Short mmCIF file of C-alpha atoms in Angstrom, two decimals:
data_model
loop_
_atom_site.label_atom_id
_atom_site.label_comp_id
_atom_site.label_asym_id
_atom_site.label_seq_id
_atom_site.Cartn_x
_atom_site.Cartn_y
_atom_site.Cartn_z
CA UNK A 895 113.80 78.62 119.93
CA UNK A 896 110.65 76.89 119.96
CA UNK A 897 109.18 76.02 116.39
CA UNK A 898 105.81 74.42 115.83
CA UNK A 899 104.54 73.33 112.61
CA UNK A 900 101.64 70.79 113.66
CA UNK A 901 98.93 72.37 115.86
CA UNK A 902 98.76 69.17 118.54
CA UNK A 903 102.18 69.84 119.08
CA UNK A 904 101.72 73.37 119.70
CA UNK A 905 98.70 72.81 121.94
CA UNK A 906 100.78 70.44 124.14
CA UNK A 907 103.62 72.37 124.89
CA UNK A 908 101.46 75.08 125.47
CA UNK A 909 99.26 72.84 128.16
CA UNK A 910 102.75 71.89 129.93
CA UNK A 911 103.85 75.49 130.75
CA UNK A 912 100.25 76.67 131.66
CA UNK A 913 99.26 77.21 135.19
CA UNK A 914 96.73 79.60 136.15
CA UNK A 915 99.44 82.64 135.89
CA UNK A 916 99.88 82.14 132.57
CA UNK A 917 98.98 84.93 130.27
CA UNK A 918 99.78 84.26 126.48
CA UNK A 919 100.16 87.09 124.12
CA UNK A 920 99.81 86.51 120.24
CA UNK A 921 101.25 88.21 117.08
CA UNK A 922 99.54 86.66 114.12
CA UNK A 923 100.93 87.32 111.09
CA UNK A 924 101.93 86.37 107.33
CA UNK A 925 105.42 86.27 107.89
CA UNK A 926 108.26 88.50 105.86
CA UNK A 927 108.79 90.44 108.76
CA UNK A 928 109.75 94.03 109.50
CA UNK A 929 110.78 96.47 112.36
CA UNK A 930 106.49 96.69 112.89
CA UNK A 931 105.98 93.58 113.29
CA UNK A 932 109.14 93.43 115.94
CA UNK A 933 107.32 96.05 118.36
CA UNK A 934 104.14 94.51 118.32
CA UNK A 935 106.34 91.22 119.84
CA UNK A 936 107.88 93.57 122.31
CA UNK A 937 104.72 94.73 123.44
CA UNK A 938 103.45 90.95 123.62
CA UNK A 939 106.21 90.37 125.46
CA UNK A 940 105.88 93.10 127.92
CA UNK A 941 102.27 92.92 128.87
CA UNK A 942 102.04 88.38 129.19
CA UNK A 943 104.68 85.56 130.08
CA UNK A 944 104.20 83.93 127.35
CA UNK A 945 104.62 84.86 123.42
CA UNK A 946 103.24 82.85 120.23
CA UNK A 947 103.97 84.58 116.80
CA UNK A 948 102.28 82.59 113.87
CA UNK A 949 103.87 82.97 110.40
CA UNK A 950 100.97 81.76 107.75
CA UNK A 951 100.48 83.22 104.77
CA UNK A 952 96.36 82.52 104.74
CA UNK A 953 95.46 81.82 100.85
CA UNK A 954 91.87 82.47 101.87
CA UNK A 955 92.31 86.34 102.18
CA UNK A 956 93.92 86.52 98.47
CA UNK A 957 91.18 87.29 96.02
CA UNK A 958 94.33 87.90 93.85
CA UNK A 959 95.93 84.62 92.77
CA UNK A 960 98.82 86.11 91.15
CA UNK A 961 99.50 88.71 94.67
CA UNK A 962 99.11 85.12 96.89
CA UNK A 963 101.85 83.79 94.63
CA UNK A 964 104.12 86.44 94.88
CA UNK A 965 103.56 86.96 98.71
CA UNK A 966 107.25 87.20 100.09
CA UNK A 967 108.16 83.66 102.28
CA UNK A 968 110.60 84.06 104.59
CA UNK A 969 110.37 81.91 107.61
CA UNK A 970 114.41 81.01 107.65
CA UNK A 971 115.06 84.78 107.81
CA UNK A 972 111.89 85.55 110.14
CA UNK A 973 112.86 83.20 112.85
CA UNK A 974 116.17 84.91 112.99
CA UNK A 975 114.57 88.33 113.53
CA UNK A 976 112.35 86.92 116.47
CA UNK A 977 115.78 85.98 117.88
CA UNK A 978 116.46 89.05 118.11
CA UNK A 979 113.56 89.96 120.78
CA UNK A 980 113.66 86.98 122.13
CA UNK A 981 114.38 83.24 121.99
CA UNK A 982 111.86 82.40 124.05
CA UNK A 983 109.20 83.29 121.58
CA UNK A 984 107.20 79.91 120.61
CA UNK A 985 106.80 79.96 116.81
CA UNK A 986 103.75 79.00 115.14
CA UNK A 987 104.09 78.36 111.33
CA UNK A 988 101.58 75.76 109.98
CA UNK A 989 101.11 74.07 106.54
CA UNK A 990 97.50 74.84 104.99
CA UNK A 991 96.79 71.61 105.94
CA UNK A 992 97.46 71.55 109.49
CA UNK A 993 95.40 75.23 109.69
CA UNK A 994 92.27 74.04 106.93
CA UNK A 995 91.93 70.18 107.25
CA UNK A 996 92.14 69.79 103.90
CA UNK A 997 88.87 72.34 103.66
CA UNK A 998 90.67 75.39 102.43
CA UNK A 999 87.64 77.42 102.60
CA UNK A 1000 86.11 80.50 104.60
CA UNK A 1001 83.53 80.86 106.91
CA UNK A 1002 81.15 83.56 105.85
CA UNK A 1003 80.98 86.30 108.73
CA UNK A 1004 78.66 89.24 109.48
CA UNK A 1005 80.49 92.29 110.57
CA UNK A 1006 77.79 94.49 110.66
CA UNK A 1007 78.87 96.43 107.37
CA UNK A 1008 82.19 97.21 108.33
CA UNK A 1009 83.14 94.50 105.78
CA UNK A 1010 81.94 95.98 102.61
CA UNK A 1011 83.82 99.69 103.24
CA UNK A 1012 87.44 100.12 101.60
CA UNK A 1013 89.17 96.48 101.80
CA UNK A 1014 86.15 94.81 101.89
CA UNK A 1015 84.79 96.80 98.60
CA UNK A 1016 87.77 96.42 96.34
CA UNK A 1017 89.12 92.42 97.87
CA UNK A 1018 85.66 90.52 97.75
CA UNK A 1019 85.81 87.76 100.02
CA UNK A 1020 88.79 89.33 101.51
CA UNK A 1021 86.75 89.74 105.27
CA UNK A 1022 85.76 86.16 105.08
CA UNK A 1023 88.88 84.92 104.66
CA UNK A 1024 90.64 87.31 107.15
CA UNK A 1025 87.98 86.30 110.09
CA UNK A 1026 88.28 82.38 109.06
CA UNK A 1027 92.10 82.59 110.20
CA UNK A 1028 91.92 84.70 112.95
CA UNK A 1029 89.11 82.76 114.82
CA UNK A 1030 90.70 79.53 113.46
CA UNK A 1031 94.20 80.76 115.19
CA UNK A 1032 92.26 81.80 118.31
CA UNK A 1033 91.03 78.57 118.88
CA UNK A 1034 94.20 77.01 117.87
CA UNK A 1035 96.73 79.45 120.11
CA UNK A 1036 93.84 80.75 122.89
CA UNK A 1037 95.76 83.59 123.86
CA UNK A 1038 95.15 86.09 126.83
CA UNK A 1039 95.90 88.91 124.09
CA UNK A 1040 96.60 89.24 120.49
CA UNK A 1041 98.22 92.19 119.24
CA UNK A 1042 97.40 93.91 115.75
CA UNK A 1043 99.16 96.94 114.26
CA UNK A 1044 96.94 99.44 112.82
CA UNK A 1045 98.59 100.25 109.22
CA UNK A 1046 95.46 97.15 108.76
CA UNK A 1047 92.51 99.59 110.77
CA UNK A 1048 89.91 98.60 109.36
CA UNK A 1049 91.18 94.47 109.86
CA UNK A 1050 91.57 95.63 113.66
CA UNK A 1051 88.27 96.58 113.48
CA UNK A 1052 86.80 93.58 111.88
CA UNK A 1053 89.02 91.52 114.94
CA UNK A 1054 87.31 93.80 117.33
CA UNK A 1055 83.87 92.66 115.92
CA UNK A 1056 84.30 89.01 115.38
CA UNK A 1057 85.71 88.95 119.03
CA UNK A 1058 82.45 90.82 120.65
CA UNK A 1059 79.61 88.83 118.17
CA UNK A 1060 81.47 85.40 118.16
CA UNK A 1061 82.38 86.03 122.18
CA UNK A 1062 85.75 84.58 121.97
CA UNK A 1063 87.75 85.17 125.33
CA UNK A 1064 90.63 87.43 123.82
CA UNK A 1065 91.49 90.68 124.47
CA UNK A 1066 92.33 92.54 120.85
CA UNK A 1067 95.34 95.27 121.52
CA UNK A 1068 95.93 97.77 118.62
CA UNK A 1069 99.20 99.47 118.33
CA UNK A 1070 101.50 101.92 116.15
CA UNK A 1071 101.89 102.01 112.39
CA UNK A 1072 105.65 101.81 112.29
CA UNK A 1073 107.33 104.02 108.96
CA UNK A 1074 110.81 103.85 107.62
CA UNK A 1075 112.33 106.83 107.56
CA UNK A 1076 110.63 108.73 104.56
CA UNK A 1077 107.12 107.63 105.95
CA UNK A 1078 106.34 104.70 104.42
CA UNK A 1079 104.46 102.74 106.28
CA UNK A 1080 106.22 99.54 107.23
CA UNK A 1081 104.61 96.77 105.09
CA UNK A 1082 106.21 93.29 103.96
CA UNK A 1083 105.16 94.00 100.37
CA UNK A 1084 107.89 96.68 100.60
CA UNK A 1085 109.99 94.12 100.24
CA UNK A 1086 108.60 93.75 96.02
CA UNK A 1087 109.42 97.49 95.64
CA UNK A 1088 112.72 98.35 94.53
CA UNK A 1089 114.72 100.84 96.07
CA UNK A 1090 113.50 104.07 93.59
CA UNK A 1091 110.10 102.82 94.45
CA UNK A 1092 110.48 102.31 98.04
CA UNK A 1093 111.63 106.38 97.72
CA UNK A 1094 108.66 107.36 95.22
CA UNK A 1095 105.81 105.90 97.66
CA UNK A 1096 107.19 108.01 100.45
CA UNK A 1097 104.42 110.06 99.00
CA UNK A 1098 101.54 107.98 100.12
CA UNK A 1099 102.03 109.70 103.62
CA UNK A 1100 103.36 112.73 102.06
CA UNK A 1101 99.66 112.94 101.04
CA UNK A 1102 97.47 112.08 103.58
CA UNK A 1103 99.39 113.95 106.34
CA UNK A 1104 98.53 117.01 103.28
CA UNK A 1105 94.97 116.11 103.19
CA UNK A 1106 94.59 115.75 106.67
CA UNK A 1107 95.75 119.17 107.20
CA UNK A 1108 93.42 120.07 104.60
CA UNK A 1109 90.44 118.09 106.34
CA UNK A 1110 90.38 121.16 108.85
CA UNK A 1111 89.12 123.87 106.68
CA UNK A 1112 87.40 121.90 104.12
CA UNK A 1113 85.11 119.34 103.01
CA UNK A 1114 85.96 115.29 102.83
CA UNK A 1115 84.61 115.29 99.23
CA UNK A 1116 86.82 118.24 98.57
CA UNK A 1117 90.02 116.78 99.96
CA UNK A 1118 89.04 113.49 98.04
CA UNK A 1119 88.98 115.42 95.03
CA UNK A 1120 92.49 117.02 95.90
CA UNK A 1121 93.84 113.23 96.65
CA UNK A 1122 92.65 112.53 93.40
CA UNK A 1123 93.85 115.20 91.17
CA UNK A 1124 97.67 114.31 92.82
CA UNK A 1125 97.91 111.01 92.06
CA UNK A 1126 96.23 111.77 88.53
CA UNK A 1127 99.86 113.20 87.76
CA UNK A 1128 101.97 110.73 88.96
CA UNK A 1129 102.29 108.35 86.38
CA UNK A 1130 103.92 105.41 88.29
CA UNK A 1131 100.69 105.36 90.92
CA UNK A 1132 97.69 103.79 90.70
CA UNK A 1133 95.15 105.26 93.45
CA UNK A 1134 92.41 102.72 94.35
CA UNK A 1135 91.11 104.95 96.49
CA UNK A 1136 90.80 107.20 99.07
CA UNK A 1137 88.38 107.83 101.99
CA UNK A 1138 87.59 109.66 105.24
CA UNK A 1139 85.73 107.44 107.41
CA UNK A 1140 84.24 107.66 111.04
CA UNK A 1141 86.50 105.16 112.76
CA UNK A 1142 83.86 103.36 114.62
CA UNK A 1143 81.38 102.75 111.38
CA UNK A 1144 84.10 103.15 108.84
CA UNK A 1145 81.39 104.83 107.14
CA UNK A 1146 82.38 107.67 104.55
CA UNK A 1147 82.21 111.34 105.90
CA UNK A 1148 79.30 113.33 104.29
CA UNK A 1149 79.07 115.87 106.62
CA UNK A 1150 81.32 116.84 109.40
CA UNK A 1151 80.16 115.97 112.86
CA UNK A 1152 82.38 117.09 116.13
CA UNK A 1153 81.35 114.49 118.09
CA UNK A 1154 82.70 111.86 115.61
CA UNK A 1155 86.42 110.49 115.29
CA UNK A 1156 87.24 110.45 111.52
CA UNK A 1157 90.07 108.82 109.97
CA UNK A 1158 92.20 108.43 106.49
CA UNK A 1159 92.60 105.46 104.46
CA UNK A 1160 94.51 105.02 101.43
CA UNK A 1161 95.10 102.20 98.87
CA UNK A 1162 97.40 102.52 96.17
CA UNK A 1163 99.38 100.60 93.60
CA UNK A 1164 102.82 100.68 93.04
CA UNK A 1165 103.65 99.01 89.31
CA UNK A 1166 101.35 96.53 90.17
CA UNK A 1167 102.46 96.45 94.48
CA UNK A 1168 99.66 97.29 96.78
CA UNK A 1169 99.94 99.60 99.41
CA UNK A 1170 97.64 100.86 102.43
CA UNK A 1171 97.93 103.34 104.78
CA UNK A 1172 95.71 105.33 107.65
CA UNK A 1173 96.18 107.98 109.97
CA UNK A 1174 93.89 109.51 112.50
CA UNK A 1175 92.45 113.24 111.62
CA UNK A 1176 91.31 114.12 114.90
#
């Protein structure tokens, strides 16, 4: 298996096996992977002849010192997973320096208000920091297609729209949450919970597949209220919050409109371990 840690390198393997066949589909992520993360590789694999994963855990997207510390590092046991797809996936996992230049700093991005909904409102900076790798990585990588699961929406979104406004030739692919078995949604900060928590949150999507039900016969600021009322009595949750949003504007449902596609997002913690999750209501 192919391991890169210096971006020239990278960049010159990838020159020798180009040829104007060559289709190159990226999987960026922050490493600690899971069966999620696995799929979207499969599907990278399927749809180009070529496959670059990145494993970087980005310090400019932590607004949270103490979560960027604790972020699960894994490469040894990552590589081993890729294996099992394939061996002929070319690994990308950089040192800040190689990625920042010694300018570990973000860009500052305009995502036409998408960026200050959910994430964006409760991780300041968090956007910035997100788009700053991403376009950095496209530039580095310069893939035919990068794939993105959607457990992250409303990042997929913000992809989408640094893509279209900064015109960067990629095409952004979206695929399937994957959930273990209870339906949590597969996450590497699952890895911090311990096994009775990994159980308890099983009720994240427990309760959004509840209030999506109740979505049909009643208001967003009344199912809100219901969302809020159930975590209220759990004592080892935290809700951050809870929203239905029109999927194109992430804006917050007022009113219900049949022409719109809405959509459920969740944050909560988990003795002090965040957790998202989303699911289509329409």
């Amino acid at each position: 298996m192919r391991i890169f840690n210096k971006q020239s390198e990278l960049n010159a393997f990838l020159k020798s096996i180009s040829n104007d066949k060559t289709s190159i589909g990226f999987v960026p992520t922050m490493g600690a992977l899971h069966r999620g993360h696995l799929s979207l590789l499969e599907t990278a694999l399927e749809q180009n002849n070529t496959a670059v994963i990145s494993i970087f855990v980005n310090p400019t997207q932590f607004n949270n010192p103490e979560d960027l510390a604790k972020y699960p590092r894994t490469l040894d046991a990552d590589v081993e997973k890729i294996k099992t797809v394939s061996p002929e996936i070319i690994v990308y996992a950089p040192t800040v320096d190689d990625i920042y230049e010694g300018k570990t700093v973000s860009q500052h991005f305009d995502y036409d208000g998408i960026e200050n909904q959910m994430e964006g409102k409760f991780r300041p900076g968090h956007f910035d920091g997100v788009g700053t790798i991403v376009k950095r990585l496209f530039e580095i990588v310069k893939p035919t297609n990068a794939y993105f699961g959607e457990k992250d929406f409303q990042q997929l979104q913000i992809v989408k729209k640094l893509v279209s406004k900064y015109k960067i030739p990629v095409n952004i692919v979206g695929c399937p949450i994957y959930r273990e078995a209870n339906g949590l949604a597969m996450s590497s900060r699952n890895e911090r919970l311990s096994a009775e928590e990994r159980k308890e949150a099983a009720m994240i999507y427990q309760t959004i597949l509840e209030a999506k039900k109740k979505f049909g016969t009643k208001s967003a600021a009344e199912v809100t209220k219901w969302v809020e009322r159930t975590f209220a009595k759990q004592n080892q949750f935290e809700l951050e919050y809870f929203q239905i949003a029109d999927e194109a504007t992430l804006l917050p449902c007022i009113r219900k409109n049949k022409n719109k596609n809405y959509r459920i997002f969740i944050a909560v913690f988990v003795n002090k371990i965040r957790l998202i999750d989303t699911i289509s209501v329409n």
